Tab-separated table of C-alpha atoms in Angstrom:
chain	number	residue	atom	x	y	z
R	1	MET	CA	116.443	-45.937	-122.933
R	2	ARG	CA	115.524	-42.728	-122.363
R	3	GLU	CA	112.555	-41.049	-124.261
R	4	SER	CA	115.135	-38.015	-124.664
R	5	ARG	CA	117.435	-39.897	-126.972
R	6	TRP	CA	114.617	-42.456	-129.281
R	7	GLN	CA	113.217	-38.769	-129.593
R	8	GLN	CA	115.997	-37.944	-132.375
R	9	PHE	CA	115.259	-40.918	-134.159
R	10	ASP	CA	115.546	-39.911	-137.923
R	11	PHE	CA	111.818	-41.625	-138.585
R	12	ALA	CA	112.716	-39.514	-141.724
R	13	ILE	CA	115.427	-42.185	-142.586
R	14	VAL	CA	113.817	-45.130	-142.172
R	15	ALA	CA	110.787	-43.916	-144.138
R	16	CYS	CA	112.340	-43.439	-146.932
R	17	VAL	CA	114.643	-46.596	-146.926
R	18	PHE	CA	111.570	-48.297	-146.005
R	19	GLY	CA	110.335	-46.853	-150.056
R	20	LEU	CA	113.060	-47.727	-151.817
R	21	VAL	CA	113.262	-51.621	-150.516
R	22	VAL	CA	109.307	-52.439	-150.901
R	23	ALA	CA	109.811	-51.467	-154.933
R	24	GLY	CA	112.583	-53.125	-155.455
R	25	VAL	CA	111.123	-56.056	-154.080
R	26	ALA	CA	108.404	-55.143	-156.299
R	27	MET	CA	111.036	-54.712	-158.755
R	28	ILE	CA	112.884	-57.464	-158.245
R	29	HIS	CA	109.688	-60.235	-158.443
R	30	SER	CA	108.827	-58.325	-161.811
R	31	ALA	CA	112.197	-58.901	-162.742
R	32	THR	CA	112.354	-62.531	-162.266
R	33	CYS	CA	109.272	-63.419	-162.475
R	34	GLY	CA	109.659	-64.156	-166.379
R	35	SER	CA	107.432	-63.820	-169.267
R	36	ALA	CA	104.563	-65.752	-167.896
R	37	CYS	CA	104.620	-63.532	-164.354
R	38	THR	CA	100.048	-62.422	-164.213
R	39	GLY	CA	100.486	-61.437	-160.467
R	40	LEU	CA	102.378	-61.319	-156.834
R	41	LEU	CA	101.831	-64.358	-156.773
R	42	PRO	CA	103.889	-66.925	-155.560
R	43	PRO	CA	106.399	-64.414	-155.583
R	44	SER	CA	109.746	-65.483	-157.118
R	45	SER	CA	112.380	-66.780	-155.004
R	46	TYR	CA	115.050	-63.968	-155.673
R	47	ALA	CA	111.967	-61.845	-154.168
R	48	VAL	CA	111.562	-63.945	-151.080
R	49	ARG	CA	115.243	-64.385	-150.329
R	50	GLN	CA	115.537	-60.122	-150.825
R	51	GLY	CA	112.769	-59.561	-148.771
R	52	LEU	CA	114.125	-61.739	-145.762
R	53	SER	CA	116.823	-60.024	-146.185
R	54	ALA	CA	115.413	-56.666	-145.526
R	55	GLY	CA	113.367	-57.675	-142.802
R	56	ALA	CA	116.798	-58.642	-140.884
R	57	GLY	CA	118.538	-55.703	-142.007
R	58	PHE	CA	115.910	-53.578	-140.625
R	59	ALA	CA	115.863	-55.240	-137.392
R	60	LEU	CA	119.437	-54.693	-137.590
R	61	LEU	CA	119.087	-50.632	-138.150
R	62	VAL	CA	117.163	-51.147	-135.161
R	63	VAL	CA	119.572	-52.714	-133.467
R	64	ILE	CA	123.422	-50.773	-133.778
R	65	SER	CA	121.253	-47.561	-133.431
R	66	VAL	CA	120.809	-48.080	-129.438
R	67	ILE	CA	124.578	-49.162	-129.237
R	68	ASP	CA	126.688	-46.215	-129.015
R	69	TYR	CA	128.797	-45.609	-131.918
R	70	ARG	CA	131.847	-44.060	-130.170
R	71	LEU	CA	132.290	-47.800	-129.307
R	72	TYR	CA	133.333	-48.730	-132.479
R	73	ARG	CA	136.474	-46.163	-131.832
R	74	PRO	CA	138.357	-48.224	-130.010
R	75	TYR	CA	138.548	-51.816	-132.114
R	76	ALA	CA	138.746	-49.564	-135.191
R	77	PHE	CA	141.517	-51.598	-136.880
R	78	HIS	CA	140.182	-54.556	-135.407
R	79	LEU	CA	137.032	-54.587	-137.720
R	80	TYR	CA	139.957	-53.575	-140.781
R	81	GLY	CA	142.388	-56.472	-139.604
R	82	PHE	CA	139.597	-58.443	-139.472
R	83	ALA	CA	137.727	-57.700	-143.220
R	84	VAL	CA	141.099	-57.353	-144.572
R	85	GLY	CA	141.076	-60.917	-143.390
R	86	LEU	CA	138.323	-61.687	-145.116
R	87	LEU	CA	139.033	-60.246	-148.167
R	88	ILE	CA	142.641	-62.555	-148.562
R	89	LEU	CA	140.192	-65.495	-147.560
R	90	VAL	CA	137.951	-65.174	-150.166
R	91	LEU	CA	140.479	-65.231	-152.490
R	92	VAL	CA	141.594	-68.275	-151.157
R	93	ILE	CA	138.326	-70.321	-151.106
R	94	GLY	CA	135.681	-67.538	-152.168
R	95	ARG	CA	133.175	-68.351	-155.705
R	96	GLY	CA	131.590	-66.329	-158.267
R	97	GLY	CA	128.041	-65.661	-159.422
R	98	ALA	CA	125.778	-68.523	-161.394
R	99	ASP	CA	128.138	-67.409	-164.758
R	100	ASN	CA	131.605	-67.757	-163.047
R	101	ASP	CA	131.807	-63.518	-163.085
R	102	TYR	CA	134.544	-63.619	-165.272
R	103	GLY	CA	136.584	-65.939	-163.243
R	104	SER	CA	136.076	-63.295	-160.256
R	105	LYS	CA	136.245	-63.973	-156.419
R	106	ARG	CA	133.877	-62.366	-154.289
R	107	TRP	CA	131.161	-64.594	-152.605
R	108	ILE	CA	132.238	-67.069	-149.477
R	109	TYR	CA	128.984	-69.907	-149.808
R	110	LEU	CA	127.627	-69.963	-145.991
R	111	GLY	CA	125.201	-72.763	-146.708
R	112	VAL	CA	121.825	-70.551	-146.849
R	113	PHE	CA	123.585	-68.030	-147.204
R	114	ASP	CA	126.682	-66.039	-149.867
R	115	LEU	CA	129.088	-63.270	-148.564
R	116	GLN	CA	129.988	-60.882	-150.831
R	117	VAL	CA	132.734	-60.030	-148.527
R	118	SER	CA	134.535	-56.719	-150.157
R	119	GLU	CA	130.318	-54.896	-148.653
R	120	VAL	CA	130.764	-55.811	-145.125
R	121	ALA	CA	134.560	-54.956	-145.541
R	122	LYS	CA	133.046	-50.898	-147.517
R	123	LEU	CA	132.138	-50.422	-143.755
R	124	ALA	CA	134.414	-51.604	-141.633
R	125	VAL	CA	137.058	-49.279	-143.629
R	126	LEU	CA	134.941	-46.457	-142.991
R	127	ILE	CA	135.018	-46.902	-139.290
R	128	MET	CA	138.694	-47.347	-139.541
R	129	LEU	CA	139.014	-44.033	-142.432
R	130	ALA	CA	136.889	-42.455	-138.889
R	131	ARG	CA	139.017	-43.213	-136.982
R	132	VAL	CA	142.230	-42.375	-138.508
R	133	LEU	CA	141.128	-39.650	-139.960
R	134	GLY	CA	139.101	-37.631	-136.357
R	135	ASP	CA	142.150	-38.691	-134.068
R	136	LYS	CA	143.831	-34.445	-135.847
R	137	PRO	CA	144.433	-31.927	-134.263
R	138	ALA	CA	142.156	-28.664	-135.335
R	139	GLY	CA	143.164	-27.545	-138.571
R	140	PRO	CA	143.859	-29.285	-142.191
R	141	LEU	CA	145.554	-32.541	-142.164
R	142	SER	CA	148.777	-33.630	-141.965
R	143	PHE	CA	150.568	-34.939	-145.511
R	144	LYS	CA	151.776	-37.996	-143.390
R	145	ARG	CA	148.169	-38.355	-141.975
R	146	LEU	CA	146.675	-37.587	-145.484
R	147	ALA	CA	149.243	-40.561	-146.524
R	148	SER	CA	149.034	-43.343	-144.414
R	149	SER	CA	145.195	-43.052	-144.133
R	150	LEU	CA	145.647	-43.233	-148.222
R	151	ALA	CA	147.805	-46.494	-147.817
R	152	LEU	CA	145.429	-48.449	-145.285
R	153	VAL	CA	142.464	-47.526	-147.918
R	154	ALA	CA	145.347	-49.383	-150.909
R	155	VAL	CA	145.222	-52.296	-149.279
R	156	PRO	CA	141.821	-53.554	-149.453
R	157	VAL	CA	141.490	-51.507	-153.139
R	158	ALA	CA	144.039	-53.897	-153.545
R	159	LEU	CA	142.222	-56.671	-153.091
R	160	VAL	CA	139.319	-56.637	-154.349
R	161	PHE	CA	140.000	-55.437	-157.602
R	162	VAL	CA	142.582	-59.292	-157.661
R	163	GLU	CA	138.669	-60.573	-157.526
R	164	PRO	CA	138.317	-58.789	-159.411
R	165	ASP	CA	135.995	-56.129	-158.558
R	166	LEU	CA	137.034	-52.510	-160.607
R	167	GLY	CA	133.288	-50.813	-159.492
R	168	THR	CA	133.936	-51.913	-155.334
R	169	SER	CA	137.406	-51.032	-155.848
R	170	LEU	CA	136.740	-47.401	-157.015
R	171	ALA	CA	133.896	-47.278	-154.076
R	172	PHE	CA	136.251	-47.487	-151.646
R	173	LEU	CA	137.865	-44.817	-153.050
R	174	THR	CA	135.638	-43.009	-153.451
R	175	ILE	CA	134.623	-43.385	-149.206
R	176	TRP	CA	137.787	-41.934	-148.587
R	177	ALA	CA	138.336	-39.135	-150.762
R	178	ALA	CA	135.339	-37.945	-149.334
R	179	MET	CA	135.885	-38.264	-145.942
R	180	VAL	CA	138.956	-36.621	-146.918
R	181	LEU	CA	137.283	-33.885	-147.823
R	182	VAL	CA	135.235	-33.913	-144.796
R	183	ALA	CA	138.228	-33.934	-142.803
R	184	GLY	CA	139.808	-31.220	-143.915
R	185	VAL	CA	142.855	-31.331	-146.863
R	186	ARG	CA	145.688	-28.989	-147.897
R	187	TRP	CA	144.243	-27.774	-151.848
R	188	ARG	CA	147.958	-28.284	-152.360
R	189	HIS	CA	148.304	-31.826	-150.808
R	190	ALA	CA	145.025	-33.184	-152.899
R	191	LEU	CA	146.271	-31.317	-156.324
R	192	LEU	CA	149.826	-33.631	-155.801
R	193	LEU	CA	147.658	-36.859	-154.528
R	194	PHE	CA	145.545	-36.386	-158.608
R	195	ALA	CA	148.279	-35.631	-160.193
R	196	SER	CA	149.965	-38.502	-158.832
R	197	ALA	CA	146.741	-40.868	-159.714
R	198	LEU	CA	146.890	-39.121	-163.446
R	199	ALA	CA	149.981	-40.741	-163.427
R	200	VAL	CA	149.316	-44.483	-162.598
R	201	SER	CA	146.665	-44.340	-164.724
R	202	PRO	CA	148.488	-46.149	-167.457
R	203	LEU	CA	149.551	-49.084	-164.866
R	204	LEU	CA	145.882	-49.406	-163.467
R	205	TRP	CA	144.697	-49.720	-167.677
R	206	LEU	CA	147.393	-52.643	-167.642
R	207	GLY	CA	146.235	-54.195	-164.751
R	208	MET	CA	142.046	-53.942	-165.498
R	209	LYS	CA	140.793	-57.316	-167.040
R	210	ASP	CA	139.576	-57.370	-170.515
R	211	TYR	CA	136.083	-57.120	-169.378
R	212	MET	CA	136.822	-54.233	-167.425
R	213	ARG	CA	138.614	-52.611	-170.571
R	214	GLN	CA	135.768	-53.681	-172.980
R	215	ARG	CA	133.203	-52.698	-170.578
R	216	LEU	CA	135.136	-48.933	-170.463
R	217	THR	CA	135.620	-49.279	-174.526
R	218	THR	CA	132.110	-50.813	-175.494
R	219	PHE	CA	130.426	-47.252	-172.969
R	220	VAL	CA	132.563	-44.339	-175.336
R	221	GLY	CA	131.907	-46.696	-178.447
R	222	THR	CA	128.604	-46.174	-177.438
R	223	ILE	CA	128.722	-42.962	-177.196
R	224	PHE	CA	130.000	-42.209	-180.687
R	225	ASP	CA	127.997	-45.064	-182.026
R	226	LEU	CA	124.736	-46.273	-180.770
R	227	GLU	CA	123.008	-47.454	-183.729
R	228	HIS	CA	125.330	-49.843	-184.475
R	229	ALA	CA	126.100	-50.476	-180.815
R	230	ALA	CA	122.690	-53.298	-181.000
R	231	PHE	CA	125.136	-55.574	-182.715
R	232	ASP	CA	128.035	-55.437	-180.567
R	233	ASP	CA	129.152	-55.700	-176.786
R	234	GLY	CA	127.273	-52.360	-176.821
R	235	TYR	CA	124.195	-54.263	-176.629
R	236	ASN	CA	122.508	-54.156	-172.755
R	237	ILE	CA	123.199	-50.606	-172.660
R	238	LEU	CA	120.429	-50.207	-175.411
R	239	GLN	CA	117.821	-51.627	-174.597
R	240	ALA	CA	118.402	-49.999	-170.500
R	241	ARG	CA	117.869	-46.557	-173.002
R	242	ILE	CA	114.499	-48.080	-174.795
R	243	SER	CA	113.767	-49.994	-171.209
R	244	ILE	CA	113.212	-46.201	-170.122
R	245	GLY	CA	112.559	-44.245	-173.421
R	246	SER	CA	109.614	-46.815	-173.451
R	247	GLY	CA	108.194	-45.931	-170.252
R	248	GLY	CA	106.971	-42.998	-171.407
R	249	LEU	CA	105.605	-40.882	-168.181
R	250	PHE	CA	102.912	-43.335	-166.464
R	251	GLY	CA	105.288	-46.647	-167.925
R	252	ARG	CA	103.591	-49.906	-168.628
R	253	GLY	CA	102.556	-50.494	-165.680
R	254	TYR	CA	103.596	-52.984	-162.921
R	255	LEU	CA	103.976	-56.440	-164.509
R	256	GLU	CA	103.638	-55.586	-167.884
R	257	GLY	CA	107.152	-55.136	-169.136
R	258	ILE	CA	108.459	-56.379	-172.385
R	259	GLN	CA	112.451	-55.396	-172.410
R	260	GLY	CA	112.587	-57.175	-169.679
R	261	HIS	CA	110.342	-60.129	-168.896
R	262	TYR	CA	111.059	-60.950	-172.969
R	263	GLY	CA	114.378	-61.520	-172.291
R	264	PHE	CA	115.889	-57.914	-174.226
R	265	LEU	CA	117.308	-56.404	-170.956
R	266	ARG	CA	119.241	-58.711	-169.029
R	267	ILE	CA	120.347	-59.136	-165.837
R	268	THR	CA	117.492	-56.634	-165.196
R	269	GLN	CA	117.445	-57.269	-161.090
R	270	SER	CA	120.198	-56.608	-160.483
R	271	ASP	CA	122.670	-54.152	-162.851
R	272	PHE	CA	119.634	-52.983	-164.534
R	273	ILE	CA	116.595	-52.669	-162.296
R	274	PHE	CA	116.357	-49.377	-162.821
R	275	SER	CA	115.835	-49.291	-166.447
R	276	ALA	CA	113.086	-51.870	-166.014
R	277	ALA	CA	111.184	-49.593	-163.325
R	278	ALA	CA	111.504	-46.881	-165.574
R	279	GLU	CA	109.814	-48.501	-168.187
R	280	GLU	CA	106.672	-50.387	-165.607
R	281	LEU	CA	106.183	-46.817	-163.796
R	282	GLY	CA	107.351	-44.349	-166.420
R	283	PHE	CA	109.453	-41.135	-166.274
R	284	ILE	CA	106.648	-40.173	-162.669
R	285	GLY	CA	107.307	-43.920	-161.034
R	286	ALA	CA	111.313	-43.845	-162.065
R	287	GLY	CA	111.447	-39.358	-160.587
R	288	VAL	CA	109.846	-40.456	-156.833
R	289	LEU	CA	112.439	-43.147	-156.581
R	290	PHE	CA	115.187	-40.356	-157.626
R	291	CYS	CA	113.038	-38.342	-154.847
R	292	LEU	CA	114.049	-41.116	-152.279
R	293	PHE	CA	117.294	-41.146	-152.665
R	294	VAL	CA	117.267	-37.065	-152.606
R	295	MET	CA	115.311	-36.890	-149.104
R	296	LEU	CA	117.602	-39.852	-147.745
R	297	LEU	CA	121.018	-38.700	-148.304
R	298	PHE	CA	119.727	-35.368	-147.334
R	299	ARG	CA	119.014	-36.628	-143.812
R	300	VAL	CA	121.967	-38.376	-143.889
R	301	THR	CA	123.692	-34.570	-144.394
R	302	ARG	CA	121.829	-33.732	-141.486
R	303	ALA	CA	122.700	-35.941	-139.162
R	304	ALA	CA	126.341	-35.779	-139.572
R	305	ASP	CA	126.211	-32.126	-139.298
R	306	MET	CA	124.803	-32.250	-135.909
R	307	SER	CA	126.853	-34.582	-134.439
R	308	ARG	CA	129.347	-33.307	-131.783
R	309	ASP	CA	131.945	-34.931	-132.491
R	310	GLU	CA	134.364	-35.676	-135.443
R	311	PHE	CA	134.079	-38.966	-134.960
R	312	GLY	CA	130.558	-39.818	-135.083
R	313	ARG	CA	130.593	-36.587	-138.285
R	314	LEU	CA	132.993	-38.643	-140.261
R	315	LEU	CA	130.797	-41.782	-139.883
R	316	ALA	CA	127.888	-40.070	-141.001
R	317	PHE	CA	129.716	-38.433	-144.136
R	318	GLY	CA	130.595	-41.560	-144.707
R	319	VAL	CA	127.489	-43.754	-145.120
R	320	GLY	CA	126.417	-40.982	-146.957
R	321	ALA	CA	129.380	-41.170	-149.418
R	322	MET	CA	129.390	-44.745	-149.744
R	323	ILE	CA	125.594	-44.922	-150.740
R	324	LEU	CA	125.604	-41.441	-153.048
R	325	PHE	CA	128.642	-43.514	-154.676
R	326	ALA	CA	126.552	-46.893	-155.883
R	327	ALA	CA	123.471	-44.746	-156.563
R	328	VAL	CA	125.379	-42.578	-159.116
R	329	ALA	CA	127.568	-45.283	-160.342
R	330	ASN	CA	124.333	-47.878	-160.810
R	331	LEU	CA	121.904	-45.153	-162.439
R	332	GLY	CA	124.704	-43.963	-164.142
R	333	ALA	CA	125.206	-46.850	-166.113
R	334	ASN	CA	121.561	-47.131	-167.109
R	335	LEU	CA	121.019	-43.914	-168.472
R	336	THR	CA	124.459	-44.240	-169.984
R	337	LEU	CA	125.283	-41.917	-168.702
R	338	LEU	CA	128.234	-43.909	-167.411
R	339	PRO	CA	130.087	-47.479	-168.435
R	340	VAL	CA	128.685	-50.286	-166.272
R	341	THR	CA	130.503	-51.569	-163.383
R	342	GLY	CA	128.282	-54.489	-162.025
R	343	ILE	CA	127.412	-51.858	-158.481
R	344	PRO	CA	124.231	-52.694	-157.388
R	345	LEU	CA	121.155	-49.790	-156.960
R	346	PRO	CA	120.824	-49.945	-153.041
R	347	PHE	CA	117.389	-50.845	-151.168
R	348	ILE	CA	116.326	-51.562	-154.853
R	349	SER	CA	118.957	-53.819	-157.012
R	350	TYR	CA	118.549	-57.902	-155.615
R	351	GLY	CA	122.124	-58.374	-153.816
R	352	ARG	CA	122.020	-59.934	-149.792
R	353	THR	CA	125.137	-58.089	-148.816
R	354	SER	CA	123.942	-54.753	-150.047
R	355	LEU	CA	121.319	-54.408	-148.148
R	356	LEU	CA	122.176	-55.557	-145.407
R	357	THR	CA	125.241	-53.875	-145.263
R	358	ASN	CA	123.545	-49.927	-146.138
R	359	LEU	CA	120.865	-51.132	-143.695
R	360	ALA	CA	123.650	-51.588	-140.851
R	361	ALA	CA	124.878	-48.899	-141.724
R	362	LEU	CA	121.746	-46.472	-141.916
R	363	GLY	CA	121.986	-47.911	-138.112
R	364	ILE	CA	125.379	-46.280	-137.305
R	365	VAL	CA	124.081	-42.650	-138.477
R	366	GLN	CA	121.249	-43.306	-136.464
R	367	SER	CA	123.216	-44.202	-133.097
R	368	VAL	CA	125.010	-40.608	-134.414
R	369	LEU	CA	121.479	-38.851	-133.680
R	370	LEU	CA	120.687	-40.858	-130.881
R	371	TYR	CA	124.096	-40.822	-128.873
R	372	ARG	CA	124.734	-37.572	-129.935
R	373	LEU	CA	123.094	-35.460	-126.753
R	374	LYS	CA	125.486	-38.194	-124.630
R	375	TYR	CA	128.570	-36.138	-125.938
R	376	ARG	CA	130.242	-33.458	-123.166
R	377	TYR	CA	132.738	-30.808	-124.321
């Protein structure tokens, strides 16, 4: 690859992600080594697996960055079809987590690795949307193209909802909405879709599993009656708030957390890792993590703005929307501002498929930067 092209590589993106991943592996170790934890060695098995996946993910980022992103365009619908096929397959042979995740089927066992199909499908759907929305004539999207893009997204949304996984279903819809706004949509069409969504929302409520409704009602209940949350289903939400508050400005110190180490706060390696980090690293440490996310999203948005074609622009904005939604959903749940959806915090929460997918997505963003000079009007 020519030196001039490598000069377009955004090392700031890699630096931000590297900081988030290192912090994530460190916090996963702290969250899973238990009350007997006295140091970094030996690392917990969760931290080892996440670290190995991070190494593979950074290698994947580099490899994907040197592939011209426009090569994905002719195969967008092939990737989409493959993703839909995997989502159907996981409903047949898939399995849940260690606690069976409320009877869910989200993972396909591959021997040494459990593949969470919905994470991979997000990237495939994103590429498909960039193709469909990017092929439009100049001007706002036609209603026909808008409706067809929604119909294509509705298929994976429905399949993931059946797994069941409400959070990832919402992620698909958020990615679609963000890319539609970037592509250009008439306000009357947007209002029509919004009104339609409100009209069918009662059907969504009826289609939810009991635990999904319970999470929503628990969230509302803790807002109005937090003092009794410790005695009902809002226990972990209350413990998350206690963890964040007890960290103070500088935190208790790394490996010195009480809420997670002694079992008061649960699922600290994934859903509530930010609360555990805030307890140990304090407001300053949590603020640094937040700033890394802001800088990362700024650089991804910059890459989208620098793209010289609509396909690359939509790809980069779609990746930014995917990361932003996951970060907001997870941080909002930790801060008791949003209901718990089980969405992992990008690059920090334990989740190997999520980590690999997000790093691969950033590889596509880097490709948009590297190959933008090759594009000619």
